[in-house]
CSV table of C-alpha atoms in Angstrom, one decimal:
chain,number,residue,atom,x,y,z
A,24,MET,CA,3.6,-2.0,35.9
A,25,ASN,CA,7.4,-1.7,35.9
A,26,ILE,CA,8.4,-0.7,32.3
A,27,PHE,CA,11.9,0.4,33.6
A,28,ARG,CA,12.9,-3.0,35.0
A,29,THR,CA,16.6,-3.7,34.3
A,30,LYS,CA,18.4,-6.9,33.3
A,31,ASP,CA,22.0,-8.0,33.9
A,32,VAL,CA,22.9,-9.0,30.4
A,33,SER,CA,26.7,-9.2,30.8
A,34,LEU,CA,26.8,-12.6,32.5
A,35,ARG,CA,24.9,-14.7,29.9
A,36,GLN,CA,26.8,-17.4,28.1
A,37,THR,CA,26.7,-17.4,24.3
A,38,GLU,CA,25.7,-20.5,22.3
A,39,MET,CA,27.5,-19.0,19.2
A,40,ARG,CA,31.1,-19.6,18.2
A,41,ARG,CA,33.7,-17.1,19.2
A,42,HIS,CA,35.8,-16.9,16.0
A,43,LEU,CA,35.9,-13.2,14.9
A,44,LYS,CA,39.2,-11.4,15.4
A,45,LEU,CA,40.0,-7.7,15.4
A,46,TRP,CA,40.7,-7.6,11.6
A,47,ASP,CA,37.3,-9.2,11.0
A,48,LEU,CA,35.6,-6.5,13.1
A,49,ILE,CA,37.4,-3.6,11.3
A,50,LEU,CA,36.4,-5.0,7.9
A,51,LEU,CA,32.8,-5.5,9.2
A,52,GLY,CA,32.6,-1.9,10.3
A,53,ILE,CA,34.1,-0.5,7.1
A,54,GLY,CA,31.9,-2.8,5.0
A,55,ALA,CA,28.8,-1.4,6.7
A,56,MET,CA,29.9,2.3,6.5
A,57,VAL,CA,31.6,2.7,3.1
A,58,GLY,CA,28.9,2.3,0.5
A,59,THR,CA,26.1,4.5,-0.7
A,60,GLY,CA,27.4,7.4,1.4
A,61,ILE,CA,30.7,7.7,-0.3
A,62,PHE,CA,29.6,6.8,-3.8
A,63,THR,CA,26.4,8.7,-4.1
A,64,ILE,CA,25.6,10.9,-1.1
A,65,THR,CA,28.9,12.9,-1.3
A,66,GLY,CA,28.0,14.3,-4.7
A,67,THR,CA,24.4,15.1,-3.8
A,68,ALA,CA,25.3,16.8,-0.5
A,69,ALA,CA,28.1,18.8,-2.2
A,70,ALA,CA,25.8,20.0,-5.0
A,71,THR,CA,22.7,20.9,-3.0
A,72,LEU,CA,23.8,21.6,0.6
A,73,ALA,CA,27.5,22.5,1.2
A,74,GLY,CA,29.7,22.7,-1.9
A,75,PRO,CA,33.4,21.9,-1.3
A,76,SER,CA,32.9,22.7,2.4
A,77,LEU,CA,31.3,19.3,2.6
A,78,VAL,CA,34.6,18.1,3.9
A,79,VAL,CA,33.9,20.3,7.0
A,80,SER,CA,30.5,18.7,7.2
A,81,ILE,CA,32.1,15.3,7.2
A,82,VAL,CA,34.4,16.2,10.1
A,83,ILE,CA,31.4,17.6,12.1
A,84,SER,CA,29.4,14.4,11.4
A,85,ALA,CA,32.4,12.2,12.2
A,86,LEU,CA,32.7,14.1,15.5
A,87,CYS,CA,29.1,13.3,16.4
A,88,VAL,CA,29.6,9.6,15.4
A,89,SER,CA,32.9,9.5,17.3
A,90,LEU,CA,31.3,10.6,20.5
A,91,SER,CA,28.7,7.9,20.2
A,92,ALA,CA,31.5,5.4,19.3
A,93,LEU,CA,33.2,6.2,22.6
A,94,PHE,CA,30.0,5.4,24.4
A,95,PHE,CA,29.6,2.2,22.5
A,96,ALA,CA,33.2,1.3,23.3
A,97,GLU,CA,32.8,1.7,27.0
A,98,PHE,CA,29.4,-0.1,27.1
A,99,ALA,CA,30.9,-3.0,25.0
A,100,SER,CA,33.8,-3.2,27.5
A,101,ARG,CA,31.7,-3.1,30.7
A,102,VAL,CA,28.4,-4.6,29.5
A,103,PRO,CA,29.5,-7.1,26.7
A,104,ALA,CA,26.2,-8.4,25.3
A,105,THR,CA,24.6,-9.0,22.0
A,106,GLY,CA,22.2,-6.3,20.7
A,107,GLY,CA,24.3,-3.1,20.9
A,108,ALA,CA,22.6,-0.1,22.3
A,109,TYR,CA,19.5,-2.2,23.1
A,110,SER,CA,21.3,-4.5,25.5
A,111,TYR,CA,23.4,-1.7,27.0
A,112,LEU,CA,20.3,0.3,27.8
A,113,TYR,CA,18.4,-2.7,29.1
A,114,ALA,CA,21.1,-3.1,31.8
A,115,ILE,CA,21.1,0.7,32.7
A,116,LEU,CA,17.9,2.5,31.8
A,117,GLY,CA,15.4,-0.4,31.8
A,118,GLU,CA,13.2,-2.3,29.5
A,119,LEU,CA,11.1,0.4,27.7
A,120,PRO,CA,14.1,2.6,26.8
A,121,ALA,CA,15.9,-0.5,25.7
A,122,TRP,CA,13.0,-1.6,23.5
A,123,ILE,CA,12.7,1.8,21.9
A,124,ALA,CA,16.4,1.7,21.1
A,125,GLY,CA,16.1,-1.9,19.7
A,126,TRP,CA,13.0,-0.9,17.7
A,127,LEU,CA,14.7,2.1,16.2
A,128,THR,CA,17.8,0.0,15.4
A,129,ILE,CA,15.6,-2.6,13.6
A,130,MET,CA,14.0,0.2,11.5
A,131,GLU,CA,17.4,1.7,10.7
A,132,PHE,CA,18.9,-1.5,9.5
A,133,MET,CA,15.8,-3.0,7.8
A,134,THR,CA,15.2,0.2,5.8
A,135,ALA,CA,18.9,0.6,5.1
A,136,VAL,CA,19.2,-2.9,3.7
A,137,SER,CA,16.2,-2.2,1.5
A,138,GLY,CA,17.5,1.1,0.3
A,139,VAL,CA,21.0,-0.2,-0.4
A,140,ALA,CA,19.5,-3.1,-2.4
A,141,SER,CA,17.4,-0.6,-4.5
A,142,GLY,CA,20.6,1.5,-5.0
A,143,TRP,CA,22.5,-1.7,-6.1
A,144,ALA,CA,19.7,-2.4,-8.6
A,145,ALA,CA,19.8,1.1,-10.0
A,146,TYR,CA,23.6,0.8,-10.6
A,147,PHE,CA,23.2,-2.7,-12.1
A,148,LYS,CA,20.4,-1.6,-14.4
A,149,GLY,CA,22.7,1.3,-15.6
A,150,LEU,CA,25.5,-1.2,-16.4
A,151,LEU,CA,23.1,-3.5,-18.2
A,152,SER,CA,21.7,-0.6,-20.3
A,153,ASP,CA,25.2,0.1,-21.6
A,154,TYR,CA,25.0,-3.3,-23.2
A,155,GLY,CA,21.5,-2.9,-24.5
A,156,ILE,CA,20.0,-5.2,-21.8
A,157,SER,CA,16.8,-4.3,-19.9
A,158,MET,CA,14.4,-6.0,-17.5
A,159,PRO,CA,10.8,-6.6,-18.5
A,160,GLN,CA,8.7,-3.5,-17.6
A,161,ALA,CA,6.6,-5.3,-15.1
A,162,LEU,CA,9.7,-6.4,-13.1
A,163,ASN,CA,11.6,-3.2,-13.5
A,164,GLY,CA,10.3,-0.9,-10.8
A,165,THR,CA,8.4,-0.5,-7.6
A,166,PHE,CA,4.6,-0.9,-7.5
A,167,ASN,CA,3.1,1.6,-10.0
A,168,PRO,CA,0.5,0.1,-12.3
A,169,GLU,CA,0.1,3.4,-14.3
A,170,GLN,CA,3.7,3.0,-15.5
A,171,GLY,CA,3.3,-0.7,-16.0
A,172,THR,CA,5.7,-1.7,-13.1
A,173,TYR,CA,4.6,-4.0,-10.3
A,174,ILE,CA,7.8,-5.2,-8.6
A,175,ASP,CA,11.5,-4.4,-8.8
A,176,PHE,CA,13.0,-7.9,-9.2
A,177,LEU,CA,16.7,-7.2,-8.9
A,178,PRO,CA,16.7,-5.9,-5.3
A,179,ILE,CA,14.8,-9.1,-4.3
A,180,LEU,CA,17.3,-11.2,-6.2
A,181,VAL,CA,20.4,-9.6,-4.5
A,182,LEU,CA,18.8,-9.8,-1.0
A,183,THR,CA,18.0,-13.5,-1.5
A,184,LEU,CA,21.6,-14.0,-2.3
A,185,VAL,CA,22.8,-12.0,0.7
A,186,THR,CA,20.4,-13.9,3.0
A,187,GLY,CA,21.7,-17.2,1.8
A,188,LEU,CA,25.3,-16.1,2.4
A,189,VAL,CA,24.6,-15.0,5.9
A,190,LEU,CA,22.7,-18.2,6.6
A,191,LEU,CA,25.7,-20.4,5.5
A,192,ASN,CA,27.7,-19.3,8.5
A,193,SER,CA,28.9,-15.9,9.7
A,194,LYS,CA,32.6,-16.7,9.1
A,195,ALA,CA,31.9,-17.5,5.4
A,196,ALA,CA,29.7,-14.4,5.0
A,197,LEU,CA,32.3,-12.1,6.6
A,198,ARG,CA,35.1,-13.6,4.6
A,199,PHE,CA,33.2,-12.8,1.4
A,200,ASN,CA,32.4,-9.3,2.8
A,201,SER,CA,36.1,-8.8,3.6
A,202,LEU,CA,37.1,-9.6,0.0
A,203,LEU,CA,34.6,-7.1,-1.3
A,204,VAL,CA,35.8,-4.4,1.2
A,205,ILE,CA,39.4,-4.8,-0.1
A,206,LEU,CA,38.1,-4.5,-3.7
A,207,LYS,CA,36.2,-1.4,-2.6
A,208,PHE,CA,39.4,0.2,-1.2
A,209,SER,CA,41.1,-0.5,-4.5
A,210,ALA,CA,38.5,1.5,-6.4
A,211,LEU,CA,38.6,4.5,-4.0
A,212,ALA,CA,42.5,4.4,-3.9
A,213,LEU,CA,42.4,4.5,-7.7
A,214,PHE,CA,40.1,7.4,-7.7
A,215,ILE,CA,42.2,9.4,-5.3
A,216,LEU,CA,45.6,8.6,-7.0
A,217,VAL,CA,44.3,9.3,-10.5
A,218,GLY,CA,42.0,12.2,-9.6
A,219,ILE,CA,44.6,14.1,-7.6
A,220,TRP,CA,46.5,15.0,-10.8
A,221,TYR,CA,43.4,16.6,-12.3
A,222,ILE,CA,42.4,18.9,-9.4
A,223,LYS,CA,41.6,22.5,-10.3
A,224,PRO,CA,42.1,24.7,-7.2
A,225,GLU,CA,39.6,27.2,-8.7
A,226,ASN,CA,36.9,24.7,-8.1
A,227,TRP,CA,37.5,25.2,-4.4
A,228,SER,CA,37.5,29.0,-4.6
A,229,ASN,CA,33.9,29.4,-3.5
A,230,PHE,CA,34.6,26.9,-0.7
A,231,ALA,CA,31.3,27.4,1.3
A,232,PRO,CA,28.7,28.7,-1.2
A,233,PHE,CA,25.8,27.8,1.1
A,234,GLY,CA,27.5,29.2,4.2
A,235,PHE,CA,27.6,27.5,7.6
A,236,GLY,CA,23.9,27.1,7.9
A,237,GLN,CA,22.0,27.0,11.2
A,238,ILE,CA,22.7,25.0,14.3
A,239,TYR,CA,19.0,24.3,14.6
A,240,GLY,CA,16.4,24.1,11.9
A,241,GLY,CA,18.6,24.8,8.8
A,242,SER,CA,18.0,23.5,5.3
A,243,THR,CA,21.3,24.2,3.6
A,244,GLY,CA,24.9,24.9,4.6
A,245,ILE,CA,27.7,23.0,6.3
A,246,MET,CA,25.4,21.9,9.2
A,247,ALA,CA,22.7,20.6,6.8
A,248,GLY,CA,25.5,18.7,5.0
A,249,ALA,CA,26.7,17.2,8.2
A,250,SER,CA,23.2,16.0,9.1
A,251,LEU,CA,22.9,14.2,5.7
A,252,MET,CA,26.5,12.9,5.7
A,253,PHE,CA,25.6,11.2,9.0
A,254,PHE,CA,24.0,8.6,6.8
A,255,GLY,CA,27.5,7.7,5.5
A,256,PHE,CA,28.6,6.6,8.9
A,257,LEU,CA,25.6,4.4,9.8
A,258,GLY,CA,26.6,0.8,10.4
A,259,PHE,CA,29.6,1.4,12.8
A,260,GLU,CA,27.4,0.0,15.6
A,261,SER,CA,27.1,-3.3,13.7
A,262,ILE,CA,30.4,-4.3,15.4
A,263,SER,CA,29.0,-4.3,18.9
A,264,MET,CA,26.0,-6.5,17.8
A,265,ALA,CA,28.4,-9.4,17.0
A,266,VAL,CA,29.7,-9.6,20.5
A,267,ASP,CA,28.7,-13.3,21.0
A,268,GLU,CA,31.0,-14.3,18.1
A,269,ILE,CA,34.0,-12.1,19.0
A,270,GLN,CA,37.2,-13.2,20.6
A,271,SER,CA,38.1,-11.1,23.6
A,272,PRO,CA,35.1,-8.7,23.0
A,273,GLN,CA,35.9,-6.3,25.9
A,274,LYS,CA,39.2,-5.4,24.1
A,275,ASN,CA,38.4,-6.0,20.4
A,276,ILE,CA,35.0,-4.2,20.2
A,277,PRO,CA,36.3,-0.8,21.3
A,278,ARG,CA,39.4,-1.2,19.0
A,279,GLY,CA,37.3,-2.3,16.1
A,280,ILE,CA,34.9,0.6,16.4
A,281,VAL,CA,37.5,3.3,16.8
A,282,LEU,CA,39.8,2.0,14.1
A,283,SER,CA,37.1,1.4,11.4
A,284,LEU,CA,35.6,4.9,12.1
A,285,THR,CA,39.0,6.6,11.9
A,286,ILE,CA,39.7,4.9,8.5
A,287,VAL,CA,36.3,5.8,7.1
A,288,THR,CA,36.5,9.4,8.2
A,289,ILE,CA,39.9,9.9,6.5
A,290,LEU,CA,38.6,8.1,3.4
A,291,TYR,CA,35.5,10.3,3.1
A,292,ALA,CA,37.4,13.5,3.5
A,293,LEU,CA,40.0,12.6,0.8
A,294,VAL,CA,37.3,11.5,-1.7
A,295,THR,CA,35.3,14.6,-1.1
A,296,LEU,CA,38.3,16.9,-1.6
A,297,VAL,CA,39.3,15.2,-4.8
A,298,LEU,CA,35.7,15.0,-6.0
A,299,THR,CA,35.0,18.7,-5.6
A,300,GLY,CA,38.5,19.5,-6.9
A,301,ILE,CA,38.0,17.7,-10.2
A,302,VAL,CA,34.4,18.8,-10.9
A,303,HIS,CA,32.6,22.0,-9.9
A,304,TYR,CA,30.3,21.1,-7.0
A,305,SER,CA,27.2,22.4,-8.9
A,306,LYS,CA,27.6,19.5,-11.4
A,307,LEU,CA,27.7,16.7,-8.8
A,308,ASN,CA,24.0,16.1,-8.2
A,309,VAL,CA,24.1,12.7,-9.9
A,310,ASP,CA,23.7,9.1,-8.7
A,311,ASP,CA,27.3,8.0,-9.5
A,312,ALA,CA,29.3,11.1,-8.5
A,313,VAL,CA,32.7,9.3,-8.2
A,314,ALA,CA,32.4,7.6,-11.6
A,315,PHE,CA,30.9,10.7,-13.2
A,316,SER,CA,33.9,12.9,-12.1
A,317,LEU,CA,36.3,10.4,-13.7
A,318,ARG,CA,34.3,10.4,-17.0
A,319,SER,CA,34.3,14.2,-17.0
A,320,ILE,CA,38.1,14.2,-17.2
A,321,GLY,CA,38.2,11.6,-19.9
A,322,ILE,CA,39.3,8.6,-17.9
A,323,GLY,CA,36.6,6.2,-18.9
A,324,TRP,CA,38.4,2.9,-17.9
A,325,ALA,CA,38.8,4.1,-14.3
A,326,ALA,CA,35.1,5.3,-14.2
A,327,ASN,CA,33.9,1.9,-15.4
A,328,TYR,CA,36.0,0.1,-12.8
A,329,VAL,CA,34.7,2.3,-10.0
A,330,SER,CA,31.1,1.7,-11.3
A,331,LEU,CA,31.6,-2.1,-11.2
A,332,VAL,CA,33.1,-2.0,-7.8
A,333,ALA,CA,30.3,0.3,-6.5
A,334,ILE,CA,27.8,-2.4,-7.5
A,335,LEU,CA,29.8,-5.0,-5.5
A,336,THR,CA,30.3,-2.5,-2.7
A,337,LEU,CA,26.6,-2.1,-2.1
A,338,ILE,CA,26.4,-5.9,-1.6
A,339,THR,CA,28.9,-5.6,1.3
A,340,VAL,CA,26.7,-3.1,3.0
A,341,CYS,CA,23.7,-5.5,2.6
A,342,ILE,CA,25.8,-8.3,4.1
A,343,SER,CA,27.0,-6.3,7.1
A,344,MET,CA,23.6,-4.9,7.9
A,345,THR,CA,21.7,-8.1,7.4
A,346,TYR,CA,24.3,-9.8,9.6
A,347,ALA,CA,23.9,-7.2,12.4
A,348,LEU,CA,20.1,-6.9,12.1
A,349,SER,CA,19.5,-10.7,12.5
A,350,ARG,CA,21.6,-10.5,15.7
A,351,MET,CA,19.4,-7.6,16.9
A,352,ILE,CA,16.2,-9.6,16.3
A,353,TYR,CA,17.8,-12.6,18.0
A,354,SER,CA,18.6,-10.5,21.1
A,355,LEU,CA,15.1,-9.2,21.4
A,356,ALA,CA,13.6,-12.7,21.0
A,357,ARG,CA,16.0,-14.1,23.6
A,358,ASP,CA,14.7,-11.5,26.1
A,359,GLY,CA,11.1,-12.4,25.2
A,360,LEU,CA,10.2,-9.1,23.6
A,361,LEU,CA,9.7,-10.8,20.2
A,362,PRO,CA,8.4,-14.3,19.5
A,363,GLN,CA,10.8,-17.1,20.7
A,364,SER,CA,11.0,-18.6,17.2
A,365,PHE,CA,13.4,-15.8,16.3
A,366,LYS,CA,16.0,-17.0,18.8
A,367,ARG,CA,16.5,-20.4,17.3
A,368,LEU,CA,19.9,-21.2,16.0
A,369,SER,CA,20.7,-23.5,13.0
A,370,LYS,CA,22.2,-26.8,14.1
A,371,THR,CA,25.3,-26.7,12.0
A,372,SER,CA,26.4,-23.1,11.5
A,373,ARG,CA,24.9,-21.9,14.9
A,374,VAL,CA,23.4,-18.7,13.3
A,375,PRO,CA,20.0,-17.2,14.1
A,376,LYS,CA,18.1,-18.9,11.2
A,377,ASN,CA,14.6,-17.5,11.5
A,378,ALA,CA,15.8,-14.0,12.4
A,379,THR,CA,18.0,-13.9,9.3
A,380,ILE,CA,15.2,-15.2,7.1
A,381,LEU,CA,12.8,-12.6,8.5
A,382,THR,CA,15.4,-9.8,7.8
A,383,GLY,CA,15.9,-11.0,4.2
A,384,VAL,CA,12.2,-11.5,3.4
A,385,VAL,CA,10.9,-8.1,4.8
A,386,SER,CA,13.9,-6.2,3.4
A,387,ALA,CA,13.4,-7.8,0.0
A,388,LEU,CA,9.7,-7.1,-0.1
A,389,ALA,CA,10.2,-3.5,0.9
A,390,ALA,CA,12.9,-3.0,-1.7
A,391,GLY,CA,10.9,-4.7,-4.4
A,392,VAL,CA,7.5,-3.0,-3.8
A,393,PHE,CA,8.1,0.4,-2.1
A,394,PRO,CA,10.0,3.4,-3.4
A,395,LEU,CA,12.5,4.7,-0.9
A,396,ALA,CA,13.4,8.2,-2.1
A,397,SER,CA,13.7,9.8,1.3
A,398,ILE,CA,15.4,7.0,3.1
A,399,ALA,CA,18.5,8.8,4.3
A,400,ALA,CA,16.7,11.4,6.5
A,401,PHE,CA,14.4,8.7,8.0
A,402,LEU,CA,17.3,6.4,8.8
A,403,ASN,CA,19.3,9.3,10.3
A,404,ILE,CA,16.5,10.6,12.6
A,405,CYS,CA,15.8,7.0,14.0
A,406,THR,CA,19.5,6.5,14.7
A,407,LEU,CA,20.0,10.0,16.2
A,408,ALA,CA,17.1,9.3,18.6
A,409,TYR,CA,18.6,6.2,20.1
A,410,LEU,CA,22.1,7.7,20.2
A,411,ILE,CA,20.6,10.4,22.5
A,412,LEU,CA,19.4,7.6,24.7
A,413,LEU,CA,22.9,6.0,24.6
A,414,ALA,CA,24.5,9.3,25.6
A,415,TYR,CA,22.2,9.6,28.6
A,416,GLY,CA,22.9,5.9,29.4
A,417,ILE,CA,26.6,6.5,29.7
A,418,ILE,CA,26.0,9.2,32.3
A,419,LYS,CA,23.7,6.8,34.2
A,420,LEU,CA,26.2,4.0,33.9
A,421,ARG,CA,28.9,6.1,35.6
A,422,LYS,CA,26.4,7.1,38.3
A,423,ASP,CA,25.2,3.6,39.0
A,424,LYS,CA,28.4,1.5,38.4
A,425,GLY,CA,31.2,4.0,39.0
A,426,MET,CA,34.4,4.3,37.0
A,427,PRO,CA,35.6,1.6,34.6
A,428,LYS,CA,37.9,-1.0,36.1
A,429,LYS,CA,41.4,-1.7,35.0
A,430,GLY,CA,41.4,-3.1,31.4
A,431,GLU,CA,38.0,-1.7,30.6
A,432,PHE,CA,37.5,1.2,28.1
A,433,LYS,CA,37.0,4.6,29.6
A,434,THR,CA,35.2,7.4,27.8
A,435,PRO,CA,36.9,10.7,28.7
A,436,LEU,CA,35.2,13.8,30.0
A,437,VAL,CA,31.9,12.3,31.3
A,438,PRO,CA,29.3,13.9,31.5
A,439,LEU,CA,30.6,16.8,29.3
A,440,LEU,CA,31.0,14.6,26.1
A,441,PRO,CA,27.6,12.9,26.5
A,442,ILE,CA,25.9,16.2,26.9
A,443,LEU,CA,27.7,17.6,23.8
A,444,SER,CA,26.7,14.5,21.9
A,445,ILE,CA,23.0,15.0,22.8
A,446,LEU,CA,23.2,18.7,21.7
A,447,ILE,CA,24.7,17.7,18.3
A,448,CYS,CA,22.2,14.9,17.8
A,449,VAL,CA,19.3,17.3,18.5
A,450,SER,CA,20.8,19.8,16.1
A,451,PHE,CA,21.0,17.2,13.3
A,452,MET,CA,17.4,16.0,14.0
A,453,LEU,CA,16.1,19.5,13.7
A,454,GLN,CA,17.6,19.9,10.2
A,455,TYR,CA,15.0,17.4,8.8
A,456,SER,CA,11.6,18.2,7.3
A,457,LEU,CA,8.1,17.9,8.9
A,458,ASP,CA,7.4,14.8,6.7
A,459,THR,CA,10.5,13.0,8.2
A,460,TRP,CA,9.3,13.8,11.7
A,461,ILE,CA,5.8,12.5,11.0
A,462,ALA,CA,7.2,9.3,9.6
A,463,PHE,CA,9.4,9.0,12.7
A,464,GLY,CA,6.5,9.6,15.0
A,465,ILE,CA,4.3,7.0,13.3
A,466,ALA,CA,7.2,4.4,13.5
A,467,LEU,CA,7.7,5.2,17.2
A,468,VAL,CA,4.0,4.7,18.0
A,469,VAL,CA,4.0,1.3,16.2
A,470,GLY,CA,6.9,0.2,18.3
A,471,LEU,CA,5.2,1.2,21.5
A,472,VAL,CA,2.1,-0.7,20.5
A,473,ILE,CA,4.1,-3.8,19.9
A,474,TYR,CA,5.8,-3.5,23.3
A,475,PHE,CA,2.7,-2.9,25.3
A,476,THR,CA,0.6,-5.6,23.5
A,477,TYR,CA,3.3,-8.3,23.3
A,478,GLY,CA,6.8,-7.5,24.7
A,479,PHE,CA,5.9,-6.4,28.2
A,480,ARG,CA,3.8,-9.5,28.9
A,481,HIS,CA,6.2,-12.0,27.3
A,482,SER,CA,9.5,-10.5,28.6
A,483,THR,CA,11.7,-13.0,30.4
A,484,LEU,CA,11.7,-10.6,33.3
A,485,ALA,CA,7.9,-10.9,33.6
A,486,GLU,CA,8.2,-14.7,33.5
A,487,GLU,CA,10.7,-14.7,36.4
A,488,LYS,CA,8.1,-13.2,38.7
């Protein structure tokens, strides 16, 4: 029983259309990363974990993500295949580690889409309430008969719209996504340009009220803030999952990952500095921190614009992650680890139709029925786990395949940087509570059961024997 059988995934020809350019990839990455993290998590993390020193947390978190981005870039350059970390590990570590990475990626993106849709609904309900409009009680919350709520209708509505857009064709979906990303930047630029004139340096005087925290097992401080802010960078890997539709993927994927990540890090740092400079960190534990800070200094028109754009912004995250997740499911089905129906492409737009529909339906049901209060920690721990596998994979890649050839991306300081990445990821994982670890363990067991009862027997590698 060879659960570590490998597959050469770099030579397969794609049936999809190669039409995405570097600019499309940068906007795809930014669209996935800049959303809930910058509009909500920054305020919560500053108020409860790190204070103004959250900007240091962001740099530490960006360092962790940047290391993983380097590994993604080299893998994308040397093993250009749909599926991101899943496909890379399939070629280097074998089928079981690849399946684990793919399963954790599915959970990350599926839960993220549901959580972002729920966040969108919360913002939209707040906007409607300002005009005296409210949803019927039965359709206004997740399943809780005691409070008279049975389903949250608005997240289901927005995910139906997103699924329809992604099904039309990927170019149309990403064009719409690009327009919303530009609008998102306008709101954040407005916040920075207006807010910078209202900064009170005394708000930064107690720069690190919670201290640095602990490298392992902390609950507050800069390191705890870094572990939470990791949530804000999730989605950068969506670029590598679109490889079948990218022009010159070996060049453009590394460039797209590095450039989008650099832009987002700078943006997060600037917004955090202005945010904690305008309002004392202790007052920022609110759902709409950016808009709240503008209202606190009497600039209501700017706050309303930011709130409106935040609602649209969350749609871009849903689009980017639905797009990436459907490609992930397509890759697993193409390799036989999931049912073959999920690898079928639509005749006209050549997108994975059934995989996209599955993504939309499951995400919509989860968002409409289940509360997702602790989503950030669960998402992070799943992502950190497969990033550890990826870091080990880059060491194995160098050992088995040697140094990158001319024209291929080269990660510097291997194996030092992969080892550093593993240590940072483990540090972040140990910041989370026992409940998060239990949820992670259950999810991992479910994934292993699926692999050993279906995937191993139906794998295309098993059929070749």
